[in-house]
CSV table of C-alpha atoms in Angstrom, one decimal:
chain,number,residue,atom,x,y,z
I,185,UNK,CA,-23.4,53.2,-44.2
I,186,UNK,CA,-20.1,54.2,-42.7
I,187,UNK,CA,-21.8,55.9,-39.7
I,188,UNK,CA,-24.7,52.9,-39.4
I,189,UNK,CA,-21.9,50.2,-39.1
I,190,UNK,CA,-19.5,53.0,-36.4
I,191,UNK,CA,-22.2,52.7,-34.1
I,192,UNK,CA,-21.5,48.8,-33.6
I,193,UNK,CA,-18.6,49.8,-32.6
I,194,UNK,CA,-16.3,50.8,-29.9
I,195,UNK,CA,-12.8,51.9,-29.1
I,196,UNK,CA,-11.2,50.9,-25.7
I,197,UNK,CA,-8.0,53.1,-25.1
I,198,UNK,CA,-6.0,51.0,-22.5
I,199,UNK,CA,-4.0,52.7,-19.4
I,200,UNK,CA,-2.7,56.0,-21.2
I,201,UNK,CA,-1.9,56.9,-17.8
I,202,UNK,CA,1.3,59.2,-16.2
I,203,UNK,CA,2.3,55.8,-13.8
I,204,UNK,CA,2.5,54.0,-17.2
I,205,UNK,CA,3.7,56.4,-20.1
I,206,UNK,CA,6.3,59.3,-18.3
I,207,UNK,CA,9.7,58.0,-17.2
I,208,UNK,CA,10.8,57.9,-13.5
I,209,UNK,CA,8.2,55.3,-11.9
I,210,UNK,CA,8.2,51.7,-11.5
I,211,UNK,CA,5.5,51.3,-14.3
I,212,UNK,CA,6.9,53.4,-16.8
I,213,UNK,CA,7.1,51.3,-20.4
I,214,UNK,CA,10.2,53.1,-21.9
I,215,UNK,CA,9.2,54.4,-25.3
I,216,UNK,CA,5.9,54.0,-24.8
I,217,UNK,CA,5.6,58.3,-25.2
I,218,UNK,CA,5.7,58.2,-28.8
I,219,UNK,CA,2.6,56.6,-29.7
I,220,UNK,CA,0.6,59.5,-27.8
I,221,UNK,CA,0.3,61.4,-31.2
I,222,UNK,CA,-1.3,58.1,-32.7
I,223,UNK,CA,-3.3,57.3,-30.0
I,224,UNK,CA,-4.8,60.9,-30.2
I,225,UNK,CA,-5.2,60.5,-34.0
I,226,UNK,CA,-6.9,56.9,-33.4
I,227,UNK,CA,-9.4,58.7,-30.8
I,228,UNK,CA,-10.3,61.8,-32.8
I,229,UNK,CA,-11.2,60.0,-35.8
I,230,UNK,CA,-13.0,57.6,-33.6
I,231,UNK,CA,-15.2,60.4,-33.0
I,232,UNK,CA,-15.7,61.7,-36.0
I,233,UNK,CA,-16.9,58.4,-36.9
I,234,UNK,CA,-19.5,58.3,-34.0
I,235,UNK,CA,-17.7,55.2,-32.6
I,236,UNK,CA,-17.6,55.0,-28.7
I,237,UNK,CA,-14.5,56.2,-26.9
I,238,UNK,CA,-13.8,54.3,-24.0
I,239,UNK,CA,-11.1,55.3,-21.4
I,240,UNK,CA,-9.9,52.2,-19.8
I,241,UNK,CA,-8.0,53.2,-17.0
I,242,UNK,CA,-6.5,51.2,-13.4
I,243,UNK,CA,-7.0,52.8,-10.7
I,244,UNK,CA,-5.8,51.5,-7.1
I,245,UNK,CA,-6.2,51.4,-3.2
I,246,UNK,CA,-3.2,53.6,-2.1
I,247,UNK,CA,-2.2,50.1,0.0
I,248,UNK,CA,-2.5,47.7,-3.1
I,249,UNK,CA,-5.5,45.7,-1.3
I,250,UNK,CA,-6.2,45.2,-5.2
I,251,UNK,CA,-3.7,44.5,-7.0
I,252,UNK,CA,-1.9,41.9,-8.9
I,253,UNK,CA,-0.4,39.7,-5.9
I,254,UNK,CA,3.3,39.8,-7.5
I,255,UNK,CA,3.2,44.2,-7.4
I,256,UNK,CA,2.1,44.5,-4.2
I,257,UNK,CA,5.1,45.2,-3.0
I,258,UNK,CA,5.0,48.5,-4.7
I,259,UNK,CA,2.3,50.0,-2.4
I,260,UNK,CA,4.2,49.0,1.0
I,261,UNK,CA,4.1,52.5,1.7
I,262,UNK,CA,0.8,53.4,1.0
I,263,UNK,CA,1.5,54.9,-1.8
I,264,UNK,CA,2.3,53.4,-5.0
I,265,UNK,CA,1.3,53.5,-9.2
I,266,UNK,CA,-1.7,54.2,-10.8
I,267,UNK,CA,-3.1,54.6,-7.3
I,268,UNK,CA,-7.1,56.6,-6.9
I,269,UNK,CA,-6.5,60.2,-7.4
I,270,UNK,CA,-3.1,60.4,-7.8
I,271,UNK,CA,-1.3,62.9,-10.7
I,272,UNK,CA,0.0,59.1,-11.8
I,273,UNK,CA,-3.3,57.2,-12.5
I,274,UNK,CA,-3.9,60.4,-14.7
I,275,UNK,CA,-4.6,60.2,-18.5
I,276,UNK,CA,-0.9,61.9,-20.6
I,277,UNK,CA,-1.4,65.6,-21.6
I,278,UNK,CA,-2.1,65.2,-24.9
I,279,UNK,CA,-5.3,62.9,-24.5
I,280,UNK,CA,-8.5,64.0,-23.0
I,281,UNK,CA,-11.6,63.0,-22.1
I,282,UNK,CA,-14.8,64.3,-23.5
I,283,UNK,CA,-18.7,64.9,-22.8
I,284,UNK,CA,-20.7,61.2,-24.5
I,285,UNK,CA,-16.8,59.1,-23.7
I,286,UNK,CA,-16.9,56.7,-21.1
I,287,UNK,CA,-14.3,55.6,-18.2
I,288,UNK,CA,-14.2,51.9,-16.9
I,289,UNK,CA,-11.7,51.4,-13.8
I,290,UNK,CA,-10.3,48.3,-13.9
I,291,UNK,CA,-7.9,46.0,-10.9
I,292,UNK,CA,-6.3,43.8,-13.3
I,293,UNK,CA,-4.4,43.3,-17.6
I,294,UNK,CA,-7.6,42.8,-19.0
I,295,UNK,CA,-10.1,45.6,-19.3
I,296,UNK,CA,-13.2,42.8,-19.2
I,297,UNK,CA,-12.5,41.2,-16.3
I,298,UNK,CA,-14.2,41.6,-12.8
I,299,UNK,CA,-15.6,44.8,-14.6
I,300,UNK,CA,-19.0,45.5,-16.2
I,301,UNK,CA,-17.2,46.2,-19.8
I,302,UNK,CA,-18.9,43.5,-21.4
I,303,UNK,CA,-22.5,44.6,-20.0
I,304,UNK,CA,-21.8,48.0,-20.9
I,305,UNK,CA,-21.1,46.9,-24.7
I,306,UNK,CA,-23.9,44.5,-25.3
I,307,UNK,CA,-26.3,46.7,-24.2
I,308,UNK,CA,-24.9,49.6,-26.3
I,309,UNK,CA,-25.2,47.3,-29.2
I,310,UNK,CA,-21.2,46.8,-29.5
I,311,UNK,CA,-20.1,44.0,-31.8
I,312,UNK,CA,-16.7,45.5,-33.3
I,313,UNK,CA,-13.6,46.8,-30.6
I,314,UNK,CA,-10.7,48.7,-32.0
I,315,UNK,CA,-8.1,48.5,-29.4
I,316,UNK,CA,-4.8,51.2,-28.7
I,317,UNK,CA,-3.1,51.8,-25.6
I,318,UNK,CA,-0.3,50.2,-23.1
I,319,UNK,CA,1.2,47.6,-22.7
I,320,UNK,CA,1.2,45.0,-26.0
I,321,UNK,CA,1.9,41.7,-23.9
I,322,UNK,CA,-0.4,42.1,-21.1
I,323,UNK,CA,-3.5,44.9,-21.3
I,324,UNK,CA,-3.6,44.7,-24.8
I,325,UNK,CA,-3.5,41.2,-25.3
I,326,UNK,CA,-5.8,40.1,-22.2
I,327,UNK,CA,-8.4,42.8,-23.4
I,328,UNK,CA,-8.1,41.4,-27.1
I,329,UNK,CA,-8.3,37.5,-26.3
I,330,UNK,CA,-11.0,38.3,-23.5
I,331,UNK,CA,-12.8,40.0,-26.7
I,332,UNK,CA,-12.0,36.6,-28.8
I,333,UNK,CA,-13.7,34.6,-26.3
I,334,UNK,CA,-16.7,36.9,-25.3
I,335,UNK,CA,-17.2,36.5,-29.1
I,336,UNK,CA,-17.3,40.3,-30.6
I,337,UNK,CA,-17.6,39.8,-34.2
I,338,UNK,CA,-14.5,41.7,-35.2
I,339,UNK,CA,-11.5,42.9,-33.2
I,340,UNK,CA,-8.8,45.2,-34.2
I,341,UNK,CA,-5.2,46.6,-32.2
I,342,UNK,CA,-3.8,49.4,-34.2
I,343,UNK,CA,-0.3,48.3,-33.7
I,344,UNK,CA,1.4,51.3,-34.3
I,345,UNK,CA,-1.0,52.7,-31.4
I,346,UNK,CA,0.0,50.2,-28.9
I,347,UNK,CA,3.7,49.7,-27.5
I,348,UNK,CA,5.8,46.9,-25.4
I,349,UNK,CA,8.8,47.1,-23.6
I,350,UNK,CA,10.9,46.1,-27.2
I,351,UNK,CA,10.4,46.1,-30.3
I,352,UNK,CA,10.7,42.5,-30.6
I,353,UNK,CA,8.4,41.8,-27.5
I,354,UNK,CA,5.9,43.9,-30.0
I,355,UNK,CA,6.6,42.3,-32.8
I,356,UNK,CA,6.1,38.9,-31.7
I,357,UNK,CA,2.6,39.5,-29.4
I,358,UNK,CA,1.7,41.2,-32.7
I,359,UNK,CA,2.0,37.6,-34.7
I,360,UNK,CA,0.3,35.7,-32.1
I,361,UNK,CA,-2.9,38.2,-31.7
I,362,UNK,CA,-2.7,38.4,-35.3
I,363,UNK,CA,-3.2,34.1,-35.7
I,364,UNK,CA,-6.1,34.2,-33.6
I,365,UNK,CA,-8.3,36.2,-36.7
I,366,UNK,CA,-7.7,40.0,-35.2
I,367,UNK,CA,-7.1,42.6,-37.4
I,368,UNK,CA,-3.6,44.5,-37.0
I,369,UNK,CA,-3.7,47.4,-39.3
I,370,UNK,CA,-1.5,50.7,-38.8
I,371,UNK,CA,-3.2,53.4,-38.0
I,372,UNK,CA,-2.4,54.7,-41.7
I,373,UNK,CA,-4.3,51.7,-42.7
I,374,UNK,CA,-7.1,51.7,-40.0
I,375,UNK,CA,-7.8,55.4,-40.8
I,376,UNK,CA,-8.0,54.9,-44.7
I,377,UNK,CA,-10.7,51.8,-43.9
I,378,UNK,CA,-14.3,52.3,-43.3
I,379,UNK,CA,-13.9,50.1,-40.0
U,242,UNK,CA,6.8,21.4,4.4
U,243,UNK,CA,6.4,20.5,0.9
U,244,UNK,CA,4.0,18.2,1.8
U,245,UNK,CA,1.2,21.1,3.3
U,246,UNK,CA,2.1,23.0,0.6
U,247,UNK,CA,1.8,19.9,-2.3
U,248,UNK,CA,-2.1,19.8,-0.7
U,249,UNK,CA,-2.7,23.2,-1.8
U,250,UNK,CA,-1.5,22.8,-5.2
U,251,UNK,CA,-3.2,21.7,-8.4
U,252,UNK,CA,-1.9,20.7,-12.1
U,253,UNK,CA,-3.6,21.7,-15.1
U,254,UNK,CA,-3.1,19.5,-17.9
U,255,UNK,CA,-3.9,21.6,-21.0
U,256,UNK,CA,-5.5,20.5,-23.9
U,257,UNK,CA,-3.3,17.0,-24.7
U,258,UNK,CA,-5.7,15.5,-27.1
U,259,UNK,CA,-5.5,13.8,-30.1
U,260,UNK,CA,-6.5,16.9,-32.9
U,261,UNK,CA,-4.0,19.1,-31.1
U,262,UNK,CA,-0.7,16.9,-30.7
U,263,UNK,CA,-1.3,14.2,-33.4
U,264,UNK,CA,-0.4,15.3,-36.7
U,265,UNK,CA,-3.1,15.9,-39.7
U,266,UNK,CA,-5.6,17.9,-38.5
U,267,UNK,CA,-6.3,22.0,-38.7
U,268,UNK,CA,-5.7,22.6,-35.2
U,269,UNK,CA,-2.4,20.5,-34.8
U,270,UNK,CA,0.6,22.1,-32.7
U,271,UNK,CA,3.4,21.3,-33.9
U,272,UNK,CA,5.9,21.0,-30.9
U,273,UNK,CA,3.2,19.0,-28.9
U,274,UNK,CA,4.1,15.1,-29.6
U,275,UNK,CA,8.0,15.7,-28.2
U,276,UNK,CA,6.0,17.0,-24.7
U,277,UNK,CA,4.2,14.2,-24.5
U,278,UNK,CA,6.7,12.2,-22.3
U,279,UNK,CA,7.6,15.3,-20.4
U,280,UNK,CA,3.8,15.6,-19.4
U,281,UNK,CA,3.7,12.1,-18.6
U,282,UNK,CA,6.6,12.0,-16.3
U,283,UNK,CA,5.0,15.7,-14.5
U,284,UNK,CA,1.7,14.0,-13.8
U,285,UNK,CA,3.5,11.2,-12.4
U,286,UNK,CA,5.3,13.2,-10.4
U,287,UNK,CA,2.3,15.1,-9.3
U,288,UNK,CA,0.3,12.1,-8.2
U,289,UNK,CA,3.7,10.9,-6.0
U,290,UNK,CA,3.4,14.2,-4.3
U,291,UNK,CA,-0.3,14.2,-3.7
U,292,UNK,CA,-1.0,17.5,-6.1
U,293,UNK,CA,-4.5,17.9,-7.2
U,294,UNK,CA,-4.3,16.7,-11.2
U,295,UNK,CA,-6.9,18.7,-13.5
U,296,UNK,CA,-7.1,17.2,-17.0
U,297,UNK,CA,-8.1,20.6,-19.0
U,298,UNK,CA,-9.8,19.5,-22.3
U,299,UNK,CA,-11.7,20.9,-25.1
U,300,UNK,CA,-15.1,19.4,-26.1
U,301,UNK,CA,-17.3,21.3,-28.8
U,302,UNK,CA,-20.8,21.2,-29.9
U,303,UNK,CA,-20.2,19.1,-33.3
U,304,UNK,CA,-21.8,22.2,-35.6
U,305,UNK,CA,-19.4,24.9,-33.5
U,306,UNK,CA,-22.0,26.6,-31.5
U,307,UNK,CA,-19.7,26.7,-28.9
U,308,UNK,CA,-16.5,27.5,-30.5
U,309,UNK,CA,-15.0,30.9,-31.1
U,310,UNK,CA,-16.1,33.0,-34.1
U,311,UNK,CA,-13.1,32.7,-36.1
U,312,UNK,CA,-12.9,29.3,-35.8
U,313,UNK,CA,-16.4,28.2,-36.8
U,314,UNK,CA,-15.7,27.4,-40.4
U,315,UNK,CA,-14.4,24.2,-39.8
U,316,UNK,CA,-17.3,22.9,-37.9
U,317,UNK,CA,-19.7,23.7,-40.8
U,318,UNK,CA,-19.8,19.7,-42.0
U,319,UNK,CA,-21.2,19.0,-37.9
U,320,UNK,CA,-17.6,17.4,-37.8
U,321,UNK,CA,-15.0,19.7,-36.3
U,322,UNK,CA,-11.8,19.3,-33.9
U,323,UNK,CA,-12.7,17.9,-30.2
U,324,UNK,CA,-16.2,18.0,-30.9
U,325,UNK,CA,-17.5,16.1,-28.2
U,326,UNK,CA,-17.5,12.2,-28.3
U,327,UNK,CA,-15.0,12.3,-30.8
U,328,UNK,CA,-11.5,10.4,-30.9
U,329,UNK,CA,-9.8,13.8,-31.8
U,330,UNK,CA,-11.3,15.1,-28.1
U,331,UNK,CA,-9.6,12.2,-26.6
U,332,UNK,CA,-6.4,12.5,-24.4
U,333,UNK,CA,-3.2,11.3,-26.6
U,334,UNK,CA,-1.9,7.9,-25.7
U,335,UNK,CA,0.3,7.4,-22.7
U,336,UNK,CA,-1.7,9.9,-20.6
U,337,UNK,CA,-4.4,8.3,-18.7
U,338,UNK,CA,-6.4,9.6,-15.9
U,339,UNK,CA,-6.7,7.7,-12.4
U,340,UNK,CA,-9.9,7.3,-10.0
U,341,UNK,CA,-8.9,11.0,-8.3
U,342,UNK,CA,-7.8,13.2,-11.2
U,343,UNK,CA,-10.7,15.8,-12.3
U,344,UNK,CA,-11.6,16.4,-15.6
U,345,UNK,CA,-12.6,20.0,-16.4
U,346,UNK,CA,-14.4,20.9,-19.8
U,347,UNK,CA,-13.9,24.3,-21.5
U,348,UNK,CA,-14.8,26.1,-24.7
U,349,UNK,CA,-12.6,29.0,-24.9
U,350,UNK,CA,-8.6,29.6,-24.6
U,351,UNK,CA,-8.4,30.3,-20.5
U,352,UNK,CA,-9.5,27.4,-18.3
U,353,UNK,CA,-11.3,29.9,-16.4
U,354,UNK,CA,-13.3,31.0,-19.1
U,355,UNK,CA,-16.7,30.4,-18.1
U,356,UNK,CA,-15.8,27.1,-16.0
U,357,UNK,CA,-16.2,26.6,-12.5
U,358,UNK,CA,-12.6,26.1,-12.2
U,359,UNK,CA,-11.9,28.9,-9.9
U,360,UNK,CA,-14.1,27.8,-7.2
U,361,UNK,CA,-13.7,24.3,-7.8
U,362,UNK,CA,-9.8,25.6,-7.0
U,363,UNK,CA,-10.6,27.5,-3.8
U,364,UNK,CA,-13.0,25.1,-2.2
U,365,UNK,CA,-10.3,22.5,-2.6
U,366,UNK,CA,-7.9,24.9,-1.0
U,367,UNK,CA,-5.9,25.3,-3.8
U,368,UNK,CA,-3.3,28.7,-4.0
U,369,UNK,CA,-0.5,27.3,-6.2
U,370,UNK,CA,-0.9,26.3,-9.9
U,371,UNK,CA,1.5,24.2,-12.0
U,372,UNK,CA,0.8,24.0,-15.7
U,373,UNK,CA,1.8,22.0,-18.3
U,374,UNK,CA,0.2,21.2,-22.2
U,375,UNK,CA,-0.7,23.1,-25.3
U,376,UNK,CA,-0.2,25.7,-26.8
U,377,UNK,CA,1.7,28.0,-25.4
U,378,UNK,CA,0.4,31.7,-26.6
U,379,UNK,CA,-3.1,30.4,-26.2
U,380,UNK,CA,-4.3,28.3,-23.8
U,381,UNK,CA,-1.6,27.7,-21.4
U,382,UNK,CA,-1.2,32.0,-21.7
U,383,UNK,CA,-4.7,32.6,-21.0
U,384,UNK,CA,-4.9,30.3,-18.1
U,385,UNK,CA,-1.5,31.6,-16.7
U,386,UNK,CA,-3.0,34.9,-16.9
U,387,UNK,CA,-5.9,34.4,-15.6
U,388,UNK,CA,-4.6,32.8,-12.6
U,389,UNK,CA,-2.6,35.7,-11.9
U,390,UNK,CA,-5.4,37.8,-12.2
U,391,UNK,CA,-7.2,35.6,-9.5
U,392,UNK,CA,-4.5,36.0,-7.1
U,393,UNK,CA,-2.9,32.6,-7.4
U,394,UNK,CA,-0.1,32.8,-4.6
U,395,UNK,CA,2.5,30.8,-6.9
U,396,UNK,CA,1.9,29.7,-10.7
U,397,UNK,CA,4.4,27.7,-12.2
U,398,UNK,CA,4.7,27.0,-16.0
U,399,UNK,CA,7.0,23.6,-17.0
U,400,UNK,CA,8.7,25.2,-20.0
U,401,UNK,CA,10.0,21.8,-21.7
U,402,UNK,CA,5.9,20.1,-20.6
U,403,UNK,CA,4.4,22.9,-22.9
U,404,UNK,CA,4.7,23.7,-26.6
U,405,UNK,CA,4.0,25.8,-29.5
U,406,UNK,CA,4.5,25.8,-33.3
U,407,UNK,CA,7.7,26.8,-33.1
U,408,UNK,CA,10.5,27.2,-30.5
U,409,UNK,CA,11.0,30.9,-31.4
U,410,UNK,CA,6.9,31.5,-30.6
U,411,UNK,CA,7.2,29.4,-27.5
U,412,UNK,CA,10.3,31.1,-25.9
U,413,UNK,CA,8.9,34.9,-26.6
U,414,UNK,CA,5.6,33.5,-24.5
U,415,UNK,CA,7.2,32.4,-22.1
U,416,UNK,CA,9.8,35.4,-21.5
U,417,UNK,CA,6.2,37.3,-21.0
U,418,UNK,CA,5.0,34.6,-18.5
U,419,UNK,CA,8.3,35.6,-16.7
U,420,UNK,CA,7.9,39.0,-17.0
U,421,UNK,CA,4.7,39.2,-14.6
U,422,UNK,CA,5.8,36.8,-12.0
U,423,UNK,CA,5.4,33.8,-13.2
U,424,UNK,CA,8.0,30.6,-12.5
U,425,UNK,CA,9.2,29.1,-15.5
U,426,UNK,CA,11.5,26.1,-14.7
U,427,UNK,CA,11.9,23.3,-16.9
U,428,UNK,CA,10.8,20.0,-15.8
U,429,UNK,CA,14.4,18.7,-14.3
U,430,UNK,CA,14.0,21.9,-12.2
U,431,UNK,CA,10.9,21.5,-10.8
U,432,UNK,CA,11.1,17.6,-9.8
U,433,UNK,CA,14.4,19.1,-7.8
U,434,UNK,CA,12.3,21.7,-5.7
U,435,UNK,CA,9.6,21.4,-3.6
U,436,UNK,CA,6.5,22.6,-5.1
């Protein structure tokens, strides 16, 4: 039954953050704004399906203690993106968190590691992810081939839910996640499935 | 001086073994033979300057109880691709390990994945990475990644010692590799520097 089989499953929504989506900062992923209405789509039906809504979201030390050893340089002043309790590390209006979803902070691309994602989805009973968010060639696809290897059963990226910095930096991450036996429906085509 | 600094860095060899670069089998890649000579000459090169050399290989369970889900299929006969013992697990001709080299085993993409790599790495001392080997949107993306996400203070990716299935797949990767800090100099480059 449709709502038997949702409830092995998860969705992880990947750094729909200000820093990430708005223009002006050093983070911002031009373009990346218009998939907001999918993402939001993706998410409600998520829950209408009684599938588990994950926010995955970085958040930082103001001084970049943990972050990626090549952007440190953008918290020299104590004060740089996605940091802890900034307006920046914020989810985009437009998406919103709600009572039974769940946050995981995360340091680094992919939302499994050096966090207790993967603890959190066994014991939940999680074999299927459905994936959206920011960016294509780095959270996406570290989150998605993290998922390959940890072995979850089936993994899908909306692609139309999910954006890079070009269209042909999309389109060719796209292919590759696509060779490795993960699902890449539209969110047309995700929506119309049972999955 | 490049020598201090050739002490602290390691070269991962990536997956050059017969089922991946030698034509006939499921899992062959097809730019891998032409980087066999290119790897070759980089090992060399790396021994000269007393880098630590890392052979990365595959080795499965003959029946796939080890391998990643979309791949189990073609282990179903107890025969598969680098199933251990096997001459398809073997390293290709022309590349032959010495009485120092290490040879790390791993079952997923990422040569972190569940290996002891890491602290293998840091107890040796090592904070700079040079990669070379197969393929290029898997493995050697996966272990580039990874490293970066372990705070590797330099990671270096020969682009003419690594390959794909095609140069178009190959380029795009590595464009990403770029894109996050990586150095991507071809192998006439980096015998002309220091590290």
């Amino acid at each position: 039954m449709a709502t038997a089989k949702c409830s092995d499953t998860a969705m992880l929504v990947l750094d729909m953050q200000n820093d990430f989506i708005l223009p002006g900062g050093p983070m911002h992923l031009p373009g990346s704004q218009v998939i907001i209405p999918n993402v939001s789509r993706a998410v409600s039906v998520a829950r209408e399906r009684g599938i588990f809504v994950i926010w995955v979201v970085r958040e930082h030390d103001r001084w970049g203690r943990d972050v990626e050893v090549f952007r440190r340089h953008l918290y020299a002043n104590g004060d740089g993106p996605a940091t802890v309790g900034s307006k920046g590390a914020e989810l985009v209006d437009g998406l919103e968190f709600k009572e039974g979803d769940y946050k995981v902070v995360k340091t680094r691309f992919s939302a499994f590691f050096d966090t207790h994602l993967h603890h959190l989805l066994q014991t939940s009973g999680i074999k299927n992810l459905v994936i959206v968010g920011v960016q294509t060639p780095n959270c996406v696809r570290q989150t998605i081939y993290d998922a390959v290897a940890l072995n979850y059963q089936s993994v899908t990226v909306i692609a139309d839910a999910t954006a890079a910095p070009t269209p042909e930096v999309q389109r060719t991450n796209i292919e590759d996640i696509k060779r490795i036996g993960v699902a890449t429906p539209t969110l047309q085509e995700w929506c119309s499935s049972s999955a | 001086m490049a020598a201090s600094k050739s002490s602290e860095t390691a070269m991962l060899v990536i997956d050059m073994q017969n089922d991946f670069i030698l034509p006939g089998g499921p899992m062959y890649v097809a730019g891998g033979q032409s980087i066999v000579p290119s790897v070759i000459r980089a090992v060399s090169l790396a021994r000269d300057r007393g880098i630590f050399l890392i052979w990365v290989v595959r080795e499965h369970d003959p029946w796939g109880r080890d391998v990643e889900l979309f791949r189990r299929h073609l282990y179903a006969n107890g025969v598969g691709p680098t199933a251990r013992g096997s001459k398809g697990a073997q390293l290709v001709d022309g590349l032959v390990p010495e009485e120092h080299d290490y040879k790390l085993v791993k079952t997923r993409f990422s040569a972190f994945f569940d290996t002891h790599l890491h602290h293998l790495l840091q107890t040796a001392g090592v904070k700079n990475l040079v990669i070379v080997g197969v393929q290029t949107p898997n493995c050697i993306r996966q272990t580039v990644y990874d490293a970066v996400a372990l705070n590797y203070q330099s990671v270096t990716v020969i682009t003419d010692a690594t390959a794909a299935a095609t140069p178009e797949v190959h380029i795009a990767n590595i464009m990403d590799m770029n894109n996050i800090g990586v150095k991507t100099p071809t192998l006439q480059e980096w015998c002309s520097s220091n590290a």
